[in-house]
Every structure is written in C-alpha cells, then in structure tokens.
Amino acid sequence: MSSSSPVILRLKQAVAPVIAFTVMAYFIFHSVEGERGLLNYWSMQDRVSQITQVLEETTERRKLLEQHVLSLRSSHLDPDLLDERARAMLNAAHPDDVIIFHHDGYSDVITAAAATDAN
C-alpha cells in the first residue's frame, strides 16, 4: 500500500474535523454541565431569589422589632404595651380579664365529658 491510497487520504482529511468536533463537544458540554455552566447558573438564580425573599422577610421583621423597641423607650412609652409586657413577665392578670387557655388538644375535656356521659 502506498501512502497515497484513497483510504489514508480520507483518514487524513477526516482528522481535522474530528478534532474540531471533539473540541466543540467538550466546550458545549462544559458550558451546560460545568461548574459555571447554564444549569449551575439557573440553580444560582433560584437560590438568589430565595435569599432575596428571606432578606425581605428579615428586613420586615427587623422593622417591626425596631418599632416595638421604640415604643418601649421611656420617651415614647406606650401604656398598653407596658401593661402587656408587665403582665406577661409577672404571669399576672387583672380580675376583669378574660383568659382563654389554648393547648394542643382538648383530649382531657373530651375524656371528662365521655366519663360523665357514661355514668
């Protein structure tokens, strides 16, 4: 076989396109799947929107707490808020207050009612 056979000439002609295709495939794959690819970019965008939402919620909560602290200062003291905090801290209530207890169920009330019905 001589070096000018048609098969060898075709192979020599195909080497450059195969190398070019391989390099293109490599870059396309890494532009989609890589560390800084499109899929990672989209997941980062989702994460940024979640963090932005948490930031907005935290900022709103901070504003409410700042307003609450401002109303507890002696120069802006709100008598109702002071009364509420004092009762909560002392675990006390006014005789005219209506107290509503809530807990995670009424199972003790239901069993007591069933026991009286059974008798």
Short mmCIF file of C-alpha atoms in Angstrom, two decimals, residues 9-96:
data_model
loop_
_atom_site.label_atom_id
_atom_site.label_comp_id
_atom_site.label_asym_id
_atom_site.label_seq_id
_atom_site.Cartn_x
_atom_site.Cartn_y
_atom_site.Cartn_z
CA LEU A 9 -6.17 10.24 2.20
CA ARG A 10 -9.74 10.15 3.55
CA LEU A 11 -8.48 9.49 7.08
CA LYS A 12 -6.03 12.39 6.84
CA GLN A 13 -8.85 14.63 5.64
CA ALA A 14 -11.13 13.48 8.48
CA VAL A 15 -8.64 14.10 11.31
CA ALA A 16 -9.11 17.89 11.47
CA PRO A 17 -12.95 17.80 11.50
CA VAL A 18 -12.96 15.04 14.15
CA ILE A 19 -10.60 17.03 16.37
CA ALA A 20 -12.68 20.19 15.83
CA PHE A 21 -15.90 18.32 16.63
CA THR A 22 -14.34 16.82 19.79
CA VAL A 23 -13.17 20.24 20.99
CA MET A 24 -16.60 21.74 20.27
CA ALA A 25 -18.36 18.91 22.08
CA TYR A 26 -16.05 19.40 25.07
CA PHE A 27 -16.80 23.12 25.32
CA ILE A 28 -20.53 22.69 24.73
CA PHE A 29 -20.74 20.02 27.42
CA HIS A 30 -18.90 22.17 29.96
CA SER A 31 -20.91 25.27 29.07
CA VAL A 32 -24.06 23.36 30.05
CA GLU A 33 -22.93 20.94 32.77
CA GLY A 34 -19.73 22.52 34.07
CA GLU A 35 -19.02 24.30 37.32
CA ARG A 36 -20.00 27.59 35.71
CA GLY A 37 -22.42 26.17 33.18
CA LEU A 38 -26.02 27.04 32.40
CA LEU A 39 -27.54 24.51 34.81
CA ASN A 40 -25.45 25.83 37.66
CA TYR A 41 -26.32 29.41 36.67
CA TRP A 42 -30.05 28.65 36.76
CA SER A 43 -29.79 26.97 40.16
CA MET A 44 -27.86 30.00 41.43
CA GLN A 45 -30.60 32.30 40.14
CA ASP A 46 -33.19 30.26 42.05
CA ARG A 47 -31.02 30.46 45.16
CA VAL A 48 -30.65 34.23 44.74
CA SER A 49 -34.44 34.64 44.58
CA GLN A 50 -34.85 32.52 47.72
CA ILE A 51 -32.21 34.54 49.57
CA THR A 52 -33.83 37.79 48.41
CA GLN A 53 -37.15 36.62 49.81
CA VAL A 54 -35.51 35.72 53.14
CA LEU A 55 -33.83 39.13 53.19
CA GLU A 56 -37.16 40.89 52.66
CA GLU A 57 -38.82 38.86 55.43
CA THR A 58 -35.92 39.53 57.79
CA THR A 59 -35.95 43.23 56.98
CA GLU A 60 -39.69 43.42 57.65
CA ARG A 61 -39.27 41.55 60.96
CA ARG A 62 -36.43 43.89 61.92
CA LYS A 63 -38.58 46.95 61.22
CA LEU A 64 -41.34 45.55 63.40
CA LEU A 65 -38.89 44.82 66.22
CA GLU A 66 -37.36 48.29 65.93
CA GLN A 67 -40.83 49.82 66.16
CA HIS A 68 -41.57 47.61 69.17
CA VAL A 69 -38.32 48.67 70.88
CA LEU A 70 -39.03 52.31 70.08
CA SER A 71 -42.44 52.06 71.74
CA LEU A 72 -40.79 50.64 74.89
CA ARG A 73 -38.40 53.58 75.30
CA SER A 74 -39.17 55.94 78.12
CA SER A 75 -39.63 58.94 75.81
CA HIS A 76 -42.27 57.10 73.74
CA LEU A 77 -43.72 54.74 76.33
CA ASP A 78 -47.00 53.16 75.32
CA PRO A 79 -49.04 52.37 78.44
CA ASP A 80 -50.87 49.43 76.84
CA LEU A 81 -47.65 47.83 75.69
CA LEU A 82 -46.08 48.37 79.11
CA ASP A 83 -49.09 46.75 80.78
CA GLU A 84 -48.96 43.80 78.37
CA ARG A 85 -45.24 43.21 78.97
CA ALA A 86 -45.58 43.54 82.76
CA ARG A 87 -48.42 41.01 82.87
CA ALA A 88 -46.53 38.59 80.64
CA MET A 89 -43.34 38.83 82.69
CA LEU A 90 -45.10 38.61 86.06
CA ASN A 91 -47.56 35.95 84.88
CA ALA A 92 -50.38 38.03 86.30
CA ALA A 93 -53.81 39.10 85.12
CA HIS A 94 -56.37 41.72 86.03
CA PRO A 95 -59.53 40.37 87.72
CA ASP A 96 -61.68 41.63 84.84
#
